[in-house]
Short mmCIF file of C-alpha atoms in Angstrom, two decimals:
data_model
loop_
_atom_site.label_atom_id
_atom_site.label_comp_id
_atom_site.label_asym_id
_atom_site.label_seq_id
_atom_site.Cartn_x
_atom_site.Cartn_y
_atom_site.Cartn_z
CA UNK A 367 -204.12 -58.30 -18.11
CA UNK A 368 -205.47 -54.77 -18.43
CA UNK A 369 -207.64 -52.18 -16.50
CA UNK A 370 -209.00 -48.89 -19.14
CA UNK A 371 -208.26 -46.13 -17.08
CA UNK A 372 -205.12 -47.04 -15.33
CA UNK A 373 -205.05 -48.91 -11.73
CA UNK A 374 -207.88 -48.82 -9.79
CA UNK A 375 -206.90 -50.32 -6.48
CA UNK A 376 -206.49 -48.37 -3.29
CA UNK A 377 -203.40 -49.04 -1.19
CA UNK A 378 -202.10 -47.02 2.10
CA UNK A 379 -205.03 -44.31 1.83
CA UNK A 380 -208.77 -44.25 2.98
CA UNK A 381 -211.46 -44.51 0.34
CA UNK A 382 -215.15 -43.82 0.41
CA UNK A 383 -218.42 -43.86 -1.74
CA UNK A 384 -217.49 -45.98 -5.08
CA UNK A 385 -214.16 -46.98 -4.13
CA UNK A 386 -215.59 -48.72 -0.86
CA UNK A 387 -216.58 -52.24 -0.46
CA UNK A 388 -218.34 -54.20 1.17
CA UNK A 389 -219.22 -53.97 5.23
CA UNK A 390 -222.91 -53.77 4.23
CA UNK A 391 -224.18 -55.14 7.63
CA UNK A 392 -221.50 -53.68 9.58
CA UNK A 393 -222.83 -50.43 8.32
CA UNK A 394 -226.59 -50.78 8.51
CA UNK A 395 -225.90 -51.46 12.12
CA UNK A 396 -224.56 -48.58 13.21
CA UNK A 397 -226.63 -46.36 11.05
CA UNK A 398 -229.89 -48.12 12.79
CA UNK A 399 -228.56 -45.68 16.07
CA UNK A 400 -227.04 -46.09 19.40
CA UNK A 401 -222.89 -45.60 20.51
CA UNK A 402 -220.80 -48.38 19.42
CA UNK A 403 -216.99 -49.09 19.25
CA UNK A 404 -215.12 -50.64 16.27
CA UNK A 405 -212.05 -52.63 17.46
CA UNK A 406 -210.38 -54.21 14.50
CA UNK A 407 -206.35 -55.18 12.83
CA UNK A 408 -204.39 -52.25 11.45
CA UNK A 409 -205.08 -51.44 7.37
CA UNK A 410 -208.46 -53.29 7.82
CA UNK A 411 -210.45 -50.48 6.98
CA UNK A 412 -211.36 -48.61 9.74
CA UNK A 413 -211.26 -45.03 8.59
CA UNK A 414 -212.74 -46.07 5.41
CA UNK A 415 -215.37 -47.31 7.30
CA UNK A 416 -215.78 -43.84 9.69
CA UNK A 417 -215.59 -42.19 6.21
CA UNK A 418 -218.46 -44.04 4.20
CA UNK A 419 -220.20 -43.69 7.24
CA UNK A 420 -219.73 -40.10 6.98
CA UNK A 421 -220.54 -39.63 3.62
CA UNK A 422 -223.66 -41.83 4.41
CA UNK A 423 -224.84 -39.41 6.93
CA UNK A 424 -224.25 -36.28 4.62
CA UNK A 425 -226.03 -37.61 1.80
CA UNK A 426 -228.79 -40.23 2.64
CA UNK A 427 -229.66 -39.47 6.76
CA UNK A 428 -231.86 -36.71 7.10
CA UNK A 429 -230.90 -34.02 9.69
CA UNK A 430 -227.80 -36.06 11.13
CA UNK A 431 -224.93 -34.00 10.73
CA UNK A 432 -221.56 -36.09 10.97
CA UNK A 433 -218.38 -34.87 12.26
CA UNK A 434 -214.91 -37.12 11.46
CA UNK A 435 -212.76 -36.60 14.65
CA UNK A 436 -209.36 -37.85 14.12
CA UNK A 437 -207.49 -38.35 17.42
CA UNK A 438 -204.07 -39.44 15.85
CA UNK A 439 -201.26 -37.97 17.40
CA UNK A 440 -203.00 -36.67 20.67
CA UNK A 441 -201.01 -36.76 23.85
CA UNK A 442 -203.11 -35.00 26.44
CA UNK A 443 -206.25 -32.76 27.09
CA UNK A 444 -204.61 -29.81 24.89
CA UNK A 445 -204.17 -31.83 21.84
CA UNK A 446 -207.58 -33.59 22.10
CA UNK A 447 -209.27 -30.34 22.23
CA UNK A 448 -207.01 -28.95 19.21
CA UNK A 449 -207.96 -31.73 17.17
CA UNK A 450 -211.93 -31.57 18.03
CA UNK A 451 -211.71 -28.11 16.98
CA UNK A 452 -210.14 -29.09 13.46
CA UNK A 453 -213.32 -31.57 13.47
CA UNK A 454 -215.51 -28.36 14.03
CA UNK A 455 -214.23 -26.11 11.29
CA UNK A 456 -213.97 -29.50 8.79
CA UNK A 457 -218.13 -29.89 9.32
CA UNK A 458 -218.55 -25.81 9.65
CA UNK A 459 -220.49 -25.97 6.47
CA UNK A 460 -222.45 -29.34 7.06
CA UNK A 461 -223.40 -27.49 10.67
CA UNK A 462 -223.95 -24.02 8.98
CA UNK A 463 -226.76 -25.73 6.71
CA UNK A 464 -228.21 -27.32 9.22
CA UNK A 465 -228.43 -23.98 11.31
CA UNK A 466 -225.44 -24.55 13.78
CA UNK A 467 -223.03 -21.72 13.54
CA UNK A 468 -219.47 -22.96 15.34
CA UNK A 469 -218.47 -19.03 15.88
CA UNK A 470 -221.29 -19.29 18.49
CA UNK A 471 -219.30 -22.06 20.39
CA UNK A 472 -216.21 -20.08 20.98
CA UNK A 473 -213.95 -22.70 19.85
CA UNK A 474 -210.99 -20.20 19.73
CA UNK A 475 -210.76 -21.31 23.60
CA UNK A 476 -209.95 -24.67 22.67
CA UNK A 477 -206.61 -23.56 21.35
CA UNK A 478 -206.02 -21.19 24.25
CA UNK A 479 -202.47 -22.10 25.69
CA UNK A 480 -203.56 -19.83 28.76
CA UNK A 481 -206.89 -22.22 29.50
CA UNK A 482 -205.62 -25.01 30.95
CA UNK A 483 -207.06 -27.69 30.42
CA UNK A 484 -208.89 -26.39 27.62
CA UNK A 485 -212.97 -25.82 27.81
CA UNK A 486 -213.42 -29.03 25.45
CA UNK A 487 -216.48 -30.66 27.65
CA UNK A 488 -218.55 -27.14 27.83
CA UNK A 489 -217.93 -26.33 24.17
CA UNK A 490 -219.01 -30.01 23.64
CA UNK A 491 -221.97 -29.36 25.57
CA UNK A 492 -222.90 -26.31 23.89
CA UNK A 493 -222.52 -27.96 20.59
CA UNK A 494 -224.98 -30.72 21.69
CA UNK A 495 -227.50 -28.10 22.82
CA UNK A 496 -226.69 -26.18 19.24
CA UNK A 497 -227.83 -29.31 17.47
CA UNK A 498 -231.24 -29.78 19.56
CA UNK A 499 -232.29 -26.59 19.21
CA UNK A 500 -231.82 -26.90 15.28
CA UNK A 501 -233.28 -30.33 15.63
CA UNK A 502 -230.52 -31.89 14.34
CA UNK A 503 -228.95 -35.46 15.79
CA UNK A 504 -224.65 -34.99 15.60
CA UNK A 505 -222.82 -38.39 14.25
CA UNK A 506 -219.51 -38.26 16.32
CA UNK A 507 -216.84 -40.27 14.24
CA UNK A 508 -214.00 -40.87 16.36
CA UNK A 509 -210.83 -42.48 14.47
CA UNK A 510 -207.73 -43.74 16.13
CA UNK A 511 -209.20 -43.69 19.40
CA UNK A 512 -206.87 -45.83 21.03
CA UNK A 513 -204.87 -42.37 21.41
CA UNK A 514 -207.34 -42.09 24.80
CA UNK A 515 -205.52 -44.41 26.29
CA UNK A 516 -202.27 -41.84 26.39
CA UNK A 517 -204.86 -39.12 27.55
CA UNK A 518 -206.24 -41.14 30.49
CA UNK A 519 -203.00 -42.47 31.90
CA UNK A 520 -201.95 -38.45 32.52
CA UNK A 521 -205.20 -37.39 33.51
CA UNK A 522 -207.30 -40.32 35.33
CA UNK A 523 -210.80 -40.64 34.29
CA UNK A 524 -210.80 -36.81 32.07
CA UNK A 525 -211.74 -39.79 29.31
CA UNK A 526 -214.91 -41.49 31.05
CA UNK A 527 -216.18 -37.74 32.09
CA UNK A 528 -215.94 -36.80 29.23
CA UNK A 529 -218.11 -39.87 27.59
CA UNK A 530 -220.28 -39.89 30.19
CA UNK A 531 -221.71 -36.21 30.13
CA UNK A 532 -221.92 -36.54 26.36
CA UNK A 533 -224.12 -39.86 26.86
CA UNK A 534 -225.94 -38.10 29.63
CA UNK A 535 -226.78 -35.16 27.21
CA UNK A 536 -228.47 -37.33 24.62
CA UNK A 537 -228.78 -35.68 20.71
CA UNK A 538 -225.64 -37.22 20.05
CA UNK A 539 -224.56 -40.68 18.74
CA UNK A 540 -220.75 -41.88 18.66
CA UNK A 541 -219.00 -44.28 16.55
CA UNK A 542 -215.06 -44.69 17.44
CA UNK A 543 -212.44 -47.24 15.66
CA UNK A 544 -209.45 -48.64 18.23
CA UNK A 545 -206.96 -51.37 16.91
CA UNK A 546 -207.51 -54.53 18.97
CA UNK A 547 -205.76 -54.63 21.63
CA UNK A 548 -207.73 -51.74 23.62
CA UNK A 549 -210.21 -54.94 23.86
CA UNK A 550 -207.57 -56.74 25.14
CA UNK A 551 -206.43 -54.00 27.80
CA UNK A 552 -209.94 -53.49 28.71
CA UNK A 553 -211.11 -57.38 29.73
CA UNK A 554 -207.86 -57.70 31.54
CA UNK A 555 -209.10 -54.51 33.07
CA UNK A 556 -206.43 -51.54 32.40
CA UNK A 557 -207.50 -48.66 34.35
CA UNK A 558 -206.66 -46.31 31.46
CA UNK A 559 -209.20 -48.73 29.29
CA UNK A 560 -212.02 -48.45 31.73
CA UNK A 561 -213.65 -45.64 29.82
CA UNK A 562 -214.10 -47.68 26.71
CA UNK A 563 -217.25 -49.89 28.88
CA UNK A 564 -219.52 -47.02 28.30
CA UNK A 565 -219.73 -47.99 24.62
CA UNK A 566 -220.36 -52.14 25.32
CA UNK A 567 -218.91 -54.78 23.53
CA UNK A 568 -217.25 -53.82 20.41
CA UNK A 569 -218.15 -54.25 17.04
CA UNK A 570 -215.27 -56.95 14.96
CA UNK A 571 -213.91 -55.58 12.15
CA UNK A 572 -211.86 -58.27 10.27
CA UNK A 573 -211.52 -59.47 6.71
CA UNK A 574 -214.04 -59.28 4.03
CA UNK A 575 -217.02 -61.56 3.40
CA UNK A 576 -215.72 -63.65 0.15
CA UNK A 577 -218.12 -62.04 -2.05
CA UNK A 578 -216.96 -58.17 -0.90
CA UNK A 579 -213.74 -59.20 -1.84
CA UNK A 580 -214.50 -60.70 -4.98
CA UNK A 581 -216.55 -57.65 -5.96
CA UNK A 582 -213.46 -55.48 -4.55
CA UNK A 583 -211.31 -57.51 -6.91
CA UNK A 584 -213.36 -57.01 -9.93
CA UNK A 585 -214.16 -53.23 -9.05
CA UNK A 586 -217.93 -53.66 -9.63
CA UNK A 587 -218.57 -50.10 -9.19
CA UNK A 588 -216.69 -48.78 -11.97
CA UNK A 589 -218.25 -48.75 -15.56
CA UNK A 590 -217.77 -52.45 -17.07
CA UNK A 591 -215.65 -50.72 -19.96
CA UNK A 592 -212.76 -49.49 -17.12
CA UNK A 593 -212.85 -52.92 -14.98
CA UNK A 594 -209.74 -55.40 -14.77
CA UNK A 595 -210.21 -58.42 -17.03
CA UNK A 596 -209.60 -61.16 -14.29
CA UNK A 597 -210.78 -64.79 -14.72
CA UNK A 598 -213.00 -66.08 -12.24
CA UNK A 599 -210.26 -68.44 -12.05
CA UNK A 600 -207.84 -65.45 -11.06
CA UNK A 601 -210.32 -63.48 -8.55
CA UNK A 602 -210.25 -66.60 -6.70
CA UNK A 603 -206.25 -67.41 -6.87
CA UNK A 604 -206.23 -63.99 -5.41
CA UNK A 605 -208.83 -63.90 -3.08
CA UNK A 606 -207.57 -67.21 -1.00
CA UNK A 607 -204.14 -66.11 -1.63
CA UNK A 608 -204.33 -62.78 0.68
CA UNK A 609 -206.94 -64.42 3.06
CA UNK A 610 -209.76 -61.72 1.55
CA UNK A 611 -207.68 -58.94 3.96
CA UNK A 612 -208.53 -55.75 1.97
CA UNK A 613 -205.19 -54.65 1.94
CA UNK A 614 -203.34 -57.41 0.74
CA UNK A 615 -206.00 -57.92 -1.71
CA UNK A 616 -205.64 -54.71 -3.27
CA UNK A 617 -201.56 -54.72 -3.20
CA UNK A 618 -202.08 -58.09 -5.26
CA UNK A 619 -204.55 -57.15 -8.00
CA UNK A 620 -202.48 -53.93 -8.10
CA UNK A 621 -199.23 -56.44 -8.44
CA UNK A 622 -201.19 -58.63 -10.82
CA UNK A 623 -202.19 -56.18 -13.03
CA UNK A 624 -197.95 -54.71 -13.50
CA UNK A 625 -197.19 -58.09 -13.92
CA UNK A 626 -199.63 -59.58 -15.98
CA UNK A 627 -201.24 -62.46 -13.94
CA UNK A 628 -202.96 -63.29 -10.85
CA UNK A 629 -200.09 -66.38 -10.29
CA UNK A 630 -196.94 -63.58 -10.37
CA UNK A 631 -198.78 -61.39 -8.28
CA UNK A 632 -198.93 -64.33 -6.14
CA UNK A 633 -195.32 -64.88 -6.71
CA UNK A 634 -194.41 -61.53 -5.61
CA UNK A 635 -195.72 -61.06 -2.44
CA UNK A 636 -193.49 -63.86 -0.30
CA UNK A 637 -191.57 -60.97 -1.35
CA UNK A 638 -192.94 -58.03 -1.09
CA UNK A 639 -192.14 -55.38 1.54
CA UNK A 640 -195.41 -53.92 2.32
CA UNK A 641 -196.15 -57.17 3.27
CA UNK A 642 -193.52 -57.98 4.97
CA UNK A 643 -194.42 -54.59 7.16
CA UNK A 644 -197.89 -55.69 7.52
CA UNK A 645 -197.16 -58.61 9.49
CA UNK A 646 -194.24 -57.58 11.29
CA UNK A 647 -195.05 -54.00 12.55
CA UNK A 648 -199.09 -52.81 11.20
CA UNK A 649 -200.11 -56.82 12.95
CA UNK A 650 -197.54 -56.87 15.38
CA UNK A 651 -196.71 -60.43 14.80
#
């Protein structure tokens, strides 16, 4: 069992463009418009998804402009409006060629320790208005958004303002990823989860369709010279072994291909820490 080119599989980091797979649907969806909400397991693939999505928009979705927001970490009002501004100066070129200049926004505010709490909502606004008047729709990608939850409980309803005058505003279209159990929180109706009805029921993100994950397995997007040499045989002892889980799948053809077969791969994972972790701390079971 080879692979030219070394090992191509993915594990513990995002991916995009020809290292994604699959979500086809998933993805058309959201693209079509509207705000929607991924809820899905931990190391699913829900900043891979944010971040095809975002390459989508940059190369194939005339005058949308995306902006990745990553909200890991945040703790309050400060932090959320340190990060946004991080998600302004990662898009300032995508918004400079689409005639949005962020020094106009005065985003140095949002770091301010004397503003308290920070201008996020006006500098928000001003960004939406930015975008119209370039004609320009904004693609708000908001990753580990669960952190809101931390952010509402010290400041009740800062979160649902702060949704609703953005949904008010219009020329702007959100996408945000939460682990599962904000769904959970929310239908057993958490005040701190209240904010999370403005974007509907959410969207499932779970395993892979058993085709994705066979093309996953047999890296279809690389050259045919530079793909592994599984069996159908294998793809499938592989496949129904890790329950098509992109993760695990990727660990075991990574496993398989040290090893030298599909079956030790197998083998190795009763085993194997990182799976071990998944279950017992990344699925919480």
């Amino acid at each position: 069992m080879s692979a030219a080119g070394g090992i191509p599989y993915v594990i513990g980091q995002w991916v995009r463009g020809s290292r994604f797979y699959g979500r086809r649907l998933l993805l058309e969806r959201v693209l079509a418009g509207g705000w929607h909400w991924v809820a899905g397991l931990r190391r699913v693939g829900k900043t891979s998804l944010l971040k095809q999505l975002e390459l989508l928009a940059e190369t194939g979705t005339p005058r949308t402009v995306p902006l990745f927001w990553d909200l890991q970490g945040v703790d309050g009002p400060g932090e959320l409006a340190l990060t946004f501004a991080d998600a302004l100066l990662d898009a300032e070129e995508l918004l400079a060629a689409a005639g949005v200049g962020i020094e106009t926004l005065d985003t140095a505010a949002l770091g301010a320790e004397s503003v308290d709490p920070p201008p996020l909502l006006p500098i928000l606004d001003r960004l939406v208005a930015a975008a119209k008047t370039a004609k320009i729709e904004l693609l708000l990608l908001v990753d580990e958004a669960d952190e809101l939850l931390v952010v509402e409980r010290q400041n009740p309803g800062f979160v649902e303002r702060l949704w609703r005058a953005l949904a008010e505003a219009g020329g702007l279209r959100v996408v945000l990823a939460t682990a599962l159990p904000l769904a959970d929180q929310a239908a057993a109706g958490a005040p701190e989860a209240a904010w999370i009805r403005i974007f509907g029921e959410p969207l499932h993100l779970g395993v892979l369709e058993p085709e994705e994950a066979r093309s996953l397995l047999r890296q279809d997007h690389r050259l045919v010279s530079s793909r592994p040499e599984w069996s159908e045989a294998e793809v499938e002892t592989l496949r129904t072994s890790c329950g098509d889980h992109p993760m695990l799948l990727q660990l075991a053809a990574k496993r398989g291909l040290e090893l030298g077969s599909a079956e030790a791969a197998r083998a190795h994972l009763v085993t194997d820490r990182s799976v071990d972790h998944l279950f017992a701390v990344d699925l919480e079971l």
